[in-house]
Coordinates of N, CA and C in Angstrom, one line a residue:
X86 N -51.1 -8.2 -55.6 CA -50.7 -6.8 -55.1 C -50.7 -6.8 -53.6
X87 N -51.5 -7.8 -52.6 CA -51.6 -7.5 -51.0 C -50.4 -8.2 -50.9
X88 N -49.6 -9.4 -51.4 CA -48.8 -9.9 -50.7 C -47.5 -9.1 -51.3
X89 N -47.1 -8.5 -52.5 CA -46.3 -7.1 -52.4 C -46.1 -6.3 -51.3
X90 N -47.4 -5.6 -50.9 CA -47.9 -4.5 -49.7 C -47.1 -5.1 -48.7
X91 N -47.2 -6.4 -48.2 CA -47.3 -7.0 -46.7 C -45.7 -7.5 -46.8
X92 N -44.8 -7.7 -48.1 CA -43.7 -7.4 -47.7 C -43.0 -5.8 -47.5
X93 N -43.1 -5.2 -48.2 CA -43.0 -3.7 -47.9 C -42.9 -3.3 -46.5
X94 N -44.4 -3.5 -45.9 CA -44.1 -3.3 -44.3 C -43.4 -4.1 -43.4
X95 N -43.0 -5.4 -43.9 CA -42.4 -6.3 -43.2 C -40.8 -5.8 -43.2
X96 N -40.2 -4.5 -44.7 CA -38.9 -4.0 -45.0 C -38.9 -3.0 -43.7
X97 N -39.9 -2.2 -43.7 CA -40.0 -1.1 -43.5 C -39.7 -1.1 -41.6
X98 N -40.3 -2.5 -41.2 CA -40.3 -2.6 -39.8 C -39.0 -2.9 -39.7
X99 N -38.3 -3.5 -40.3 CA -37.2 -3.9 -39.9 C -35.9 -3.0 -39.9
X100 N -36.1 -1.8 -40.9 CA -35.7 -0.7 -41.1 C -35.7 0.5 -39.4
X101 N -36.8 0.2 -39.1 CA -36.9 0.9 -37.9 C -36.3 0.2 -36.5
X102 N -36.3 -1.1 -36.3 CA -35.5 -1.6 -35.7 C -34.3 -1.2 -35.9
X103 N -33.7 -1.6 -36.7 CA -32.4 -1.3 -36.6 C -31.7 0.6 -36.2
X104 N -32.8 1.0 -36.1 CA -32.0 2.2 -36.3 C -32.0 2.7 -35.1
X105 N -30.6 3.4 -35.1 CA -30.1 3.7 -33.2 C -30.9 4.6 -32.6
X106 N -30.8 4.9 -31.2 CA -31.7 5.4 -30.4 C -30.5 6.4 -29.9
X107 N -30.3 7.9 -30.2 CA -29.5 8.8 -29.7 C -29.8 9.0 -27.9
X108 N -28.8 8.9 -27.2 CA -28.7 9.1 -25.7 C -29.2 10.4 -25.3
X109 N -30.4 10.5 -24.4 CA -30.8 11.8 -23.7 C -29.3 13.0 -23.6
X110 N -29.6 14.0 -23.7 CA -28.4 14.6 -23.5 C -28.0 14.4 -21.7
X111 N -29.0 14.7 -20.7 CA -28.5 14.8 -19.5 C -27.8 12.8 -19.1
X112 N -28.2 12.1 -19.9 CA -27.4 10.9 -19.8 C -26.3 10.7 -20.2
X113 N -26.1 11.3 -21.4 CA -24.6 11.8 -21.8 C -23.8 12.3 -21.3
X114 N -24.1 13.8 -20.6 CA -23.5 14.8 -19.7 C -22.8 13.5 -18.3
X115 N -23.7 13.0 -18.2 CA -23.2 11.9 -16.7 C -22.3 11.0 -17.4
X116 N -22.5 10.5 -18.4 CA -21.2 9.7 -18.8 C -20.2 10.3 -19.0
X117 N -20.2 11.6 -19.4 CA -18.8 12.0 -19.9 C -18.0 12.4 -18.2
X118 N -19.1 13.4 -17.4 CA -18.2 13.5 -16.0 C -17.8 12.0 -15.5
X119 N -18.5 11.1 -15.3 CA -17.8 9.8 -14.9 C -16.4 9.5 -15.5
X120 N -16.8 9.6 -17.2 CA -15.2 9.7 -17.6 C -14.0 10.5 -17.4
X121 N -14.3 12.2 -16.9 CA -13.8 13.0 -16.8 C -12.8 12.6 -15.1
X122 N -14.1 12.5 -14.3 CA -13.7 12.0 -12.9 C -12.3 11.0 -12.9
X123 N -12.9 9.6 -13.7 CA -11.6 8.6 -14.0 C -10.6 9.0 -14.8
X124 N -10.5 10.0 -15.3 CA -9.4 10.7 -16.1 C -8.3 11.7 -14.8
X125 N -8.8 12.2 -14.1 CA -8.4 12.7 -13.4 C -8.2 12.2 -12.1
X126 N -8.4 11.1 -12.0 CA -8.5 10.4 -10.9 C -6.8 9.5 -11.2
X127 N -6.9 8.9 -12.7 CA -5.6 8.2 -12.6 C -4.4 9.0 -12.9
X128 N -4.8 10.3 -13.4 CA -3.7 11.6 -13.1 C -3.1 11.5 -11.8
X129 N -4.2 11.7 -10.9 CA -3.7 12.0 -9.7 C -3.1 10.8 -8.7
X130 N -3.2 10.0 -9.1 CA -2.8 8.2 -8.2 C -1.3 8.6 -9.1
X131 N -1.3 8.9 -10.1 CA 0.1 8.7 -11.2 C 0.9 9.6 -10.7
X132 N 0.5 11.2 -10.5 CA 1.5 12.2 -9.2 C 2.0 11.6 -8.0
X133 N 0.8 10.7 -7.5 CA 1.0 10.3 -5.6 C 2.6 9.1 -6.2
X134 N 1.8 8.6 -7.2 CA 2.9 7.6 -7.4 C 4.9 7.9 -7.5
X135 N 4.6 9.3 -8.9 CA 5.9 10.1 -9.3 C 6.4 10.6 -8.1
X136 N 5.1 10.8 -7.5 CA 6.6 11.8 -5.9 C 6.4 10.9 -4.4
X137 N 6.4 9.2 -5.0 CA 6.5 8.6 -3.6 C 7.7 8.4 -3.6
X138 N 8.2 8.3 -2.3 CA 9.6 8.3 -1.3 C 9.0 7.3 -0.1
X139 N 10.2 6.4 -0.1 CA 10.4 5.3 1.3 C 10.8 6.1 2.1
X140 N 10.1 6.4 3.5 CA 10.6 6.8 4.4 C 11.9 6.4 5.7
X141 N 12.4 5.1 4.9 CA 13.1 4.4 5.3 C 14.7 4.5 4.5
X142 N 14.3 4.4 3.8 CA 15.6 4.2 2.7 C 16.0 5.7 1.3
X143 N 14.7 6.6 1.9 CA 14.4 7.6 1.0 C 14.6 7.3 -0.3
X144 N 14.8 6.1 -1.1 CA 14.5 6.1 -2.4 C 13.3 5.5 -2.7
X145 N 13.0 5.6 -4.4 CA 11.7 4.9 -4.8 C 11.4 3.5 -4.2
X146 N 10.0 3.6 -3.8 CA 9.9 2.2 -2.8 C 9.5 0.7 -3.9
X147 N 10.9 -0.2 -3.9 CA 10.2 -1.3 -4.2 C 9.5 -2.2 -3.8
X148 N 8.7 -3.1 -4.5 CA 7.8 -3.9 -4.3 C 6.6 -3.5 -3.2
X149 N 6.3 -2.5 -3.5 CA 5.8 -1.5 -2.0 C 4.7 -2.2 -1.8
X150 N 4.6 -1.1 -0.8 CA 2.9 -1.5 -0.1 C 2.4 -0.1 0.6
X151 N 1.2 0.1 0.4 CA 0.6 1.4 0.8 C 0.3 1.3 2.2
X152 N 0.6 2.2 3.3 CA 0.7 1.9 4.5 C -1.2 3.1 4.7
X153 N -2.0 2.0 5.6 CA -3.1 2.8 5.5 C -3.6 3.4 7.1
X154 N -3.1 4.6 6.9 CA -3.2 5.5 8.1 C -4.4 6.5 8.1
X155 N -4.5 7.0 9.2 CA -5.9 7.5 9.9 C -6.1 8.4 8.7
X156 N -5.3 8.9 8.1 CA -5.5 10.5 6.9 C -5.9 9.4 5.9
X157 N -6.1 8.6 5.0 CA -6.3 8.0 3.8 C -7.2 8.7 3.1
X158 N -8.1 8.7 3.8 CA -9.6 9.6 3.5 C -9.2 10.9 3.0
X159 N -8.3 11.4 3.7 CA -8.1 12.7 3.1 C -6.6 13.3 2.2
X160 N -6.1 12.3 1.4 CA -5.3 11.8 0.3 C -3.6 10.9 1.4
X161 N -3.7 11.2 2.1 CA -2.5 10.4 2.4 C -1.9 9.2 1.7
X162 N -1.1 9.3 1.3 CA -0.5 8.0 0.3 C 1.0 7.4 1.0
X163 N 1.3 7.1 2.2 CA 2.4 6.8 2.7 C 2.9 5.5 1.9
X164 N 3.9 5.2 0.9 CA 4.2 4.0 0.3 C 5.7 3.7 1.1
X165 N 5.6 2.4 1.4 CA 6.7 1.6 1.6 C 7.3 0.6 1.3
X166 N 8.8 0.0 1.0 CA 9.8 -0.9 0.5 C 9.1 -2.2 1.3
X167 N 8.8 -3.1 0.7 CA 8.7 -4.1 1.1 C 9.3 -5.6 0.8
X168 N 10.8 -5.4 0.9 CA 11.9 -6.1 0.4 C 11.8 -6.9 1.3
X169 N 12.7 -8.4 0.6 CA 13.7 -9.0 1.4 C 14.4 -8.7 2.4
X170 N 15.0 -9.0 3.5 CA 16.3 -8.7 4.2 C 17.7 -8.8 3.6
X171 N 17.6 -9.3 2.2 CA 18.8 -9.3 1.7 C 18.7 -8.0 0.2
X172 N 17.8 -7.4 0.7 CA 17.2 -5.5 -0.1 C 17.4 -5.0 0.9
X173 N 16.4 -4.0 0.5 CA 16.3 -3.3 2.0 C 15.8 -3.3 3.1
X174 N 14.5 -3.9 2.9 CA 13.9 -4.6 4.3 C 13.0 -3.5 4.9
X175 N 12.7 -2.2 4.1 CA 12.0 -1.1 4.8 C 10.8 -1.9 5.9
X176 N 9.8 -2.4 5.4 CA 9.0 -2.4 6.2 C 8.9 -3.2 7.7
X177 N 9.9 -4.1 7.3 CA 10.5 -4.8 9.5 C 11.1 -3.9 10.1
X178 N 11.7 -3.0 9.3 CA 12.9 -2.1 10.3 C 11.7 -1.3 10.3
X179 N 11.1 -0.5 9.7 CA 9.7 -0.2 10.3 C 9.2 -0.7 10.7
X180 N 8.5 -1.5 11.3 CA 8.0 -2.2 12.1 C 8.5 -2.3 13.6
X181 N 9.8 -2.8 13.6 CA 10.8 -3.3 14.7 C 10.7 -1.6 14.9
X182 N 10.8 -0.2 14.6 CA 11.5 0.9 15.5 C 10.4 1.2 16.3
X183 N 8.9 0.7 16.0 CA 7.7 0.8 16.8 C 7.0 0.0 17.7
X184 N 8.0 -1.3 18.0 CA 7.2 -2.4 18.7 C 7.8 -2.0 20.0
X185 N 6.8 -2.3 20.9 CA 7.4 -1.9 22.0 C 6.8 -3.2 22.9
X186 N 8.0 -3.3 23.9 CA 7.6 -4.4 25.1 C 7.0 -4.0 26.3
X187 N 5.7 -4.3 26.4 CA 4.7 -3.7 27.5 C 4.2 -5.1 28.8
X188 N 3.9 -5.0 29.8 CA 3.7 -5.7 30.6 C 2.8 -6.0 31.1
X189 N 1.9 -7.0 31.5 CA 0.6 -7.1 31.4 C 0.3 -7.2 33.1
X190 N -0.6 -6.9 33.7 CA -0.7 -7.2 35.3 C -1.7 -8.7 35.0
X191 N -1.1 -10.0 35.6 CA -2.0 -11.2 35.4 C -2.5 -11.6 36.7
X192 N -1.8 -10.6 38.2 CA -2.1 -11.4 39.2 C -3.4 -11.8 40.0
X193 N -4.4 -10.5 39.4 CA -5.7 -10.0 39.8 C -6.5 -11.4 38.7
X194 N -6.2 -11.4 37.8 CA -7.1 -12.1 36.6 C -6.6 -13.7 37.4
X195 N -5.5 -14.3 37.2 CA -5.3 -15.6 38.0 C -6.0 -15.9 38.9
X196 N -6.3 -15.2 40.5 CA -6.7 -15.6 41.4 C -8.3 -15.4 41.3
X197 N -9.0 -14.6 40.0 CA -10.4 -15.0 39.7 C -10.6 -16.2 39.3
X198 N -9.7 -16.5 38.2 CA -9.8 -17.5 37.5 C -9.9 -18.7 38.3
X199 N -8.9 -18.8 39.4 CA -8.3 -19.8 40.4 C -8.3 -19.5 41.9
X200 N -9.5 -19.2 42.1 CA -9.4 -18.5 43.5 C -8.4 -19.7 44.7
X201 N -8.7 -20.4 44.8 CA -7.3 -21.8 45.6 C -5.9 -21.2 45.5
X202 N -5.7 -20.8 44.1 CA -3.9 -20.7 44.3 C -4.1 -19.1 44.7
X203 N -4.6 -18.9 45.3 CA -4.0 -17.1 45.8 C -3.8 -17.6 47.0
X204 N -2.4 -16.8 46.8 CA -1.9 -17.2 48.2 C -1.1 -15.6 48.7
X205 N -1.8 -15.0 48.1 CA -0.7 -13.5 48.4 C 0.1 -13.5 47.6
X206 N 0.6 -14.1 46.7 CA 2.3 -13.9 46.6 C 1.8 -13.6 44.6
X207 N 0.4 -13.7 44.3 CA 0.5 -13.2 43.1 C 0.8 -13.8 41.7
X208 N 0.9 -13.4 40.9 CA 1.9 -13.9 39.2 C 3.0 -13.5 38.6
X209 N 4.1 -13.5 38.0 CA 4.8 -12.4 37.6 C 3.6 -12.3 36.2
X210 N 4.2 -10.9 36.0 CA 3.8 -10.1 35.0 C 4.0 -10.5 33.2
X211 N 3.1 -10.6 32.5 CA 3.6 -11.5 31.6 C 4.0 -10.0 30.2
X212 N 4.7 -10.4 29.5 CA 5.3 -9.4 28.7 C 4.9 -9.9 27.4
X213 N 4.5 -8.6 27.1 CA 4.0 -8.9 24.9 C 4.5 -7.6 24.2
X214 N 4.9 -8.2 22.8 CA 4.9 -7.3 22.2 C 3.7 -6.5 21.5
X215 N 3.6 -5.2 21.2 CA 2.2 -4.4 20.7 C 3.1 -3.3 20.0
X216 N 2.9 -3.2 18.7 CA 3.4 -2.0 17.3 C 2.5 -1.2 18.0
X217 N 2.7 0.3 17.8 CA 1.9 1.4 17.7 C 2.6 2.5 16.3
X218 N 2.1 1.7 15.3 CA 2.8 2.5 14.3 C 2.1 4.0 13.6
X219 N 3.3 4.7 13.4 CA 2.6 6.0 13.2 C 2.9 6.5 11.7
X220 N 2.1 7.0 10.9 CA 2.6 7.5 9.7 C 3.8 8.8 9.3
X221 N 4.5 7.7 8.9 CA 5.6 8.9 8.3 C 5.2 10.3 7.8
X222 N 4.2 10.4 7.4 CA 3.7 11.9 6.8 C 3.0 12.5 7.4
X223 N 1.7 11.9 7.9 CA 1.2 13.0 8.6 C 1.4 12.3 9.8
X224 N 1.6 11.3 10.9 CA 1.7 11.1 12.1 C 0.1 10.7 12.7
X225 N -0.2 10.0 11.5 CA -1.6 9.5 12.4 C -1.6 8.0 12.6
X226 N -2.3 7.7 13.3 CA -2.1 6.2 13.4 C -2.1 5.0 12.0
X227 N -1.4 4.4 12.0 CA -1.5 3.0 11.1 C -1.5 2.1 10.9
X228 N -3.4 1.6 10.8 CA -4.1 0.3 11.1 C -3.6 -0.9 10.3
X229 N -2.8 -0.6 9.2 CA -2.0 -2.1 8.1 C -1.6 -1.4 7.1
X230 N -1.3 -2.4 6.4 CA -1.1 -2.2 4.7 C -1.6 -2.7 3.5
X231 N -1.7 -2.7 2.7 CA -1.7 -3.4 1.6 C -1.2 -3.0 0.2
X232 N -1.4 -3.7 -0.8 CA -0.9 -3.8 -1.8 C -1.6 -3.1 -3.3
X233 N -1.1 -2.4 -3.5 CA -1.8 -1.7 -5.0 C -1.3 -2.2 -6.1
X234 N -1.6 -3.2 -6.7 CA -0.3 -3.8 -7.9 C -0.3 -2.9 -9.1
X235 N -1.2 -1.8 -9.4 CA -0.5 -0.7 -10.8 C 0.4 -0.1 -9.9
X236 N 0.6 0.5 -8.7 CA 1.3 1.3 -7.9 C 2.5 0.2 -8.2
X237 N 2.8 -0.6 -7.5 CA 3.9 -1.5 -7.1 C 4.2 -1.7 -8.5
X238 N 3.8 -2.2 -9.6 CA 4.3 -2.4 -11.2 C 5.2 -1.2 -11.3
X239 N 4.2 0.2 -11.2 CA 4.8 1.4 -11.6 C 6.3 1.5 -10.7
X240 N 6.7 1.5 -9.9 CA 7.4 1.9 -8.7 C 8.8 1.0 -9.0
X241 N 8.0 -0.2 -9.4 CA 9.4 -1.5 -10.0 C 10.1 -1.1 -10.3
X242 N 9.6 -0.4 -12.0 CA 10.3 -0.1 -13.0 C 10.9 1.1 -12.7
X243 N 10.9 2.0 -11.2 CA 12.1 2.8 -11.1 C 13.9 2.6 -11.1
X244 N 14.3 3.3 -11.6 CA 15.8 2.7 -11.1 C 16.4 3.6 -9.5
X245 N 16.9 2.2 -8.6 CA 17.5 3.3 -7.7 C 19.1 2.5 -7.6
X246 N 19.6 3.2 -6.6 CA 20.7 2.5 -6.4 C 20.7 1.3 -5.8
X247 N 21.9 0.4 -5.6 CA 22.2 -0.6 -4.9 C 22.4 -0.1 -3.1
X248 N 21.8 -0.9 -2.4 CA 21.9 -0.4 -0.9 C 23.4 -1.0 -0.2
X249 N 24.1 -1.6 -1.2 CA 25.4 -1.9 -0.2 C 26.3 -0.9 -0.6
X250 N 26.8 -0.9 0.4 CA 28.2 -0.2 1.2 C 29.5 0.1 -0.4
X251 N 29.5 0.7 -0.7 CA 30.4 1.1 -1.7 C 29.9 0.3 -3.1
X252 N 28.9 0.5 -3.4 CA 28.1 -0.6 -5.1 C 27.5 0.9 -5.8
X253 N 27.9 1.3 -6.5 CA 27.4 2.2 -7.6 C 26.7 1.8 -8.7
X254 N 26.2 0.3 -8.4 CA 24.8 -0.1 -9.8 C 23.6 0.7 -9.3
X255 N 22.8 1.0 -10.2 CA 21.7 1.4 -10.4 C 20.7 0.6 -10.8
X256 N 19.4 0.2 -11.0 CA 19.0 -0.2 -11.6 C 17.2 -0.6 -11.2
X257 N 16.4 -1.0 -12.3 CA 15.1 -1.2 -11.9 C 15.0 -2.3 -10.6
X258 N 14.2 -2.5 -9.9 CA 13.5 -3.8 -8.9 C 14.2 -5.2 -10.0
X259 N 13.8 -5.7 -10.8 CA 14.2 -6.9 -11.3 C 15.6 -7.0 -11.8
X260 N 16.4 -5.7 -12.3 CA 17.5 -5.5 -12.5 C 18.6 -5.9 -10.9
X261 N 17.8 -4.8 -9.8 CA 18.8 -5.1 -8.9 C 18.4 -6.5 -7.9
X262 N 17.5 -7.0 -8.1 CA 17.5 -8.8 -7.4 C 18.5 -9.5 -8.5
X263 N 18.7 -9.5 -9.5 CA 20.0 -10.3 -10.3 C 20.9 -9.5 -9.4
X264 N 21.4 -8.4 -9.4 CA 22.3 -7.6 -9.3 C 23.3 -8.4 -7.8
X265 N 22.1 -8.1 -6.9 CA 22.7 -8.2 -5.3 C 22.6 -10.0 -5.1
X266 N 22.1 -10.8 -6.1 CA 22.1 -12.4 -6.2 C 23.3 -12.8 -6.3
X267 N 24.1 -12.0 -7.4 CA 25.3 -12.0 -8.3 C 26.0 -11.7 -7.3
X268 N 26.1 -10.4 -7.1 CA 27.3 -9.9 -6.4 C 27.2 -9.6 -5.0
X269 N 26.3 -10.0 -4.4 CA 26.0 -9.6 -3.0 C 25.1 -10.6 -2.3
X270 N 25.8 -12.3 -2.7 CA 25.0 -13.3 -2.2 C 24.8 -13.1 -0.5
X271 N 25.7 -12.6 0.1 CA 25.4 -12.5 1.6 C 24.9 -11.2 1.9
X272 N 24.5 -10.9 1.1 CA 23.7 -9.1 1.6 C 23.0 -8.8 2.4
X273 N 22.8 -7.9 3.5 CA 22.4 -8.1 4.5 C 21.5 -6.2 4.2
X274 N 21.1 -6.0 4.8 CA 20.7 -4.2 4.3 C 20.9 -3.6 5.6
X275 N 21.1 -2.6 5.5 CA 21.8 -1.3 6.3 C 20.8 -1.3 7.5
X276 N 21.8 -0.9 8.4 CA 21.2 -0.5 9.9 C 20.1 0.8 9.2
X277 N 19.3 1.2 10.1 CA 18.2 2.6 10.1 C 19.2 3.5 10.5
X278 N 19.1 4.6 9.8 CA 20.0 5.6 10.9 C 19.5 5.9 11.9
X279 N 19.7 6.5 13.0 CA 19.2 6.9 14.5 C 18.5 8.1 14.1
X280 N 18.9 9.1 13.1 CA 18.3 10.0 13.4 C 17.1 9.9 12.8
X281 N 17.0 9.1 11.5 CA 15.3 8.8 11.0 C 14.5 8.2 11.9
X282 N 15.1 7.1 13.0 CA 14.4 6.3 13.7 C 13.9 7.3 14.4
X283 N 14.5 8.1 14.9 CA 14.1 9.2 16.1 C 12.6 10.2 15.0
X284 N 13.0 10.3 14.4 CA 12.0 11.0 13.5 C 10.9 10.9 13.5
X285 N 11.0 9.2 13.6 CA 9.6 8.7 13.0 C 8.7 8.2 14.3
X286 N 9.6 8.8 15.2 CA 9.1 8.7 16.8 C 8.3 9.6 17.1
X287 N 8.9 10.4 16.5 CA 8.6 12.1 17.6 C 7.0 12.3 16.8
X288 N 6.7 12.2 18.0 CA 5.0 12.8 17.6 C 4.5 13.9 17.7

């Protein structure tokens, strides 16, 4: 009869093991806003995405890249084309409408460096280039870019037109690189208009 008894309890413990342990409610409540938060959170990345526009080429931006300017923090989502030169090339012609050629004074710094060669007559002035790029949307500064790959997946699969000069194809990112390979082996992409360039000047 005791070695009966002594399995019984050995059923019984094992019984209680197994059995689940229901979650405090206030640990639940935090799980579900964490879920709620990421629910709403990829709503809203999915909007920034539906109403982004190249400020370059005003169509959906392929192969983009998220331009990250002083507002980020406070939702700014500036997306840009980051094509080939034989697409559209948004982001060099961005680039190039902001680089500017500045001049450096070297003649003071040489003759510390080299006090013997001062002779009065100085260095010429050495010239570099320096971007000061500004965000298309809100106009704050823009320290780089980078890459969002569900953004840029999403964005592929838009269809826009073809950028050359009289071509009425339409079609997704992978649709139009066959497209302009095929039929527009020497494709070159459109000047900027003056009046955007000017646009994206005016501060």
């Amino acid at each position: 009869m005791a070695k009966v008894s002594k399995v019984r309890r050995k059923s019984n413990s094992r019984h209680l093991k197994a059995a689940p342990y229901p979650l405090p409610s206030s640990s639940q409540k935090v799980l579900e806003d964490v879920h709620s938060k990421k629910k709403c959170s990829k709503a809203h990345e999915r909007k920034d995405w539906e109403n982004a526009t190249c400020s370059v080429c005003l169509e959906f931006p392929h192969n983009a890249v998220l331009l990250l300017c002083s507002s980020y923090n406070k939702g700014c989502r500036p997306y840009m084309c980051a094509t080939s030169c034989r697409y559209s090339n948004c982001l060099d012609q961005y680039k190039k409408a902001y680089t500017k050629v500045t001049s450096i004074e070297s003649a003071q710094q040489g003759s510390m460096d080299h006090p013997s060669f001062n002779l009065g007559l100085g260095q010429p002035n050495e010239k570099t280039e320096v971007m000061e790029l500004l965000c298309p949307l809100c106009r704050g500064q823009v320290k780089g870019w980078t890459v969002v790959d569900s953004a840029r997946e999403y964005l592929n699969a838009k269809k826009r037109t073809c950028m050359q000069d009289n071509c009425s194809f339409v079609g997704n990112y992978k649709r139009l690189r066959k497209h302009v390979k095929a039929e527009h082996p020497l494709a070159r992409p459109r000047r900027v208009d003056p009046t955007l360039e000017a646009k994206w000047k005016k501060s």
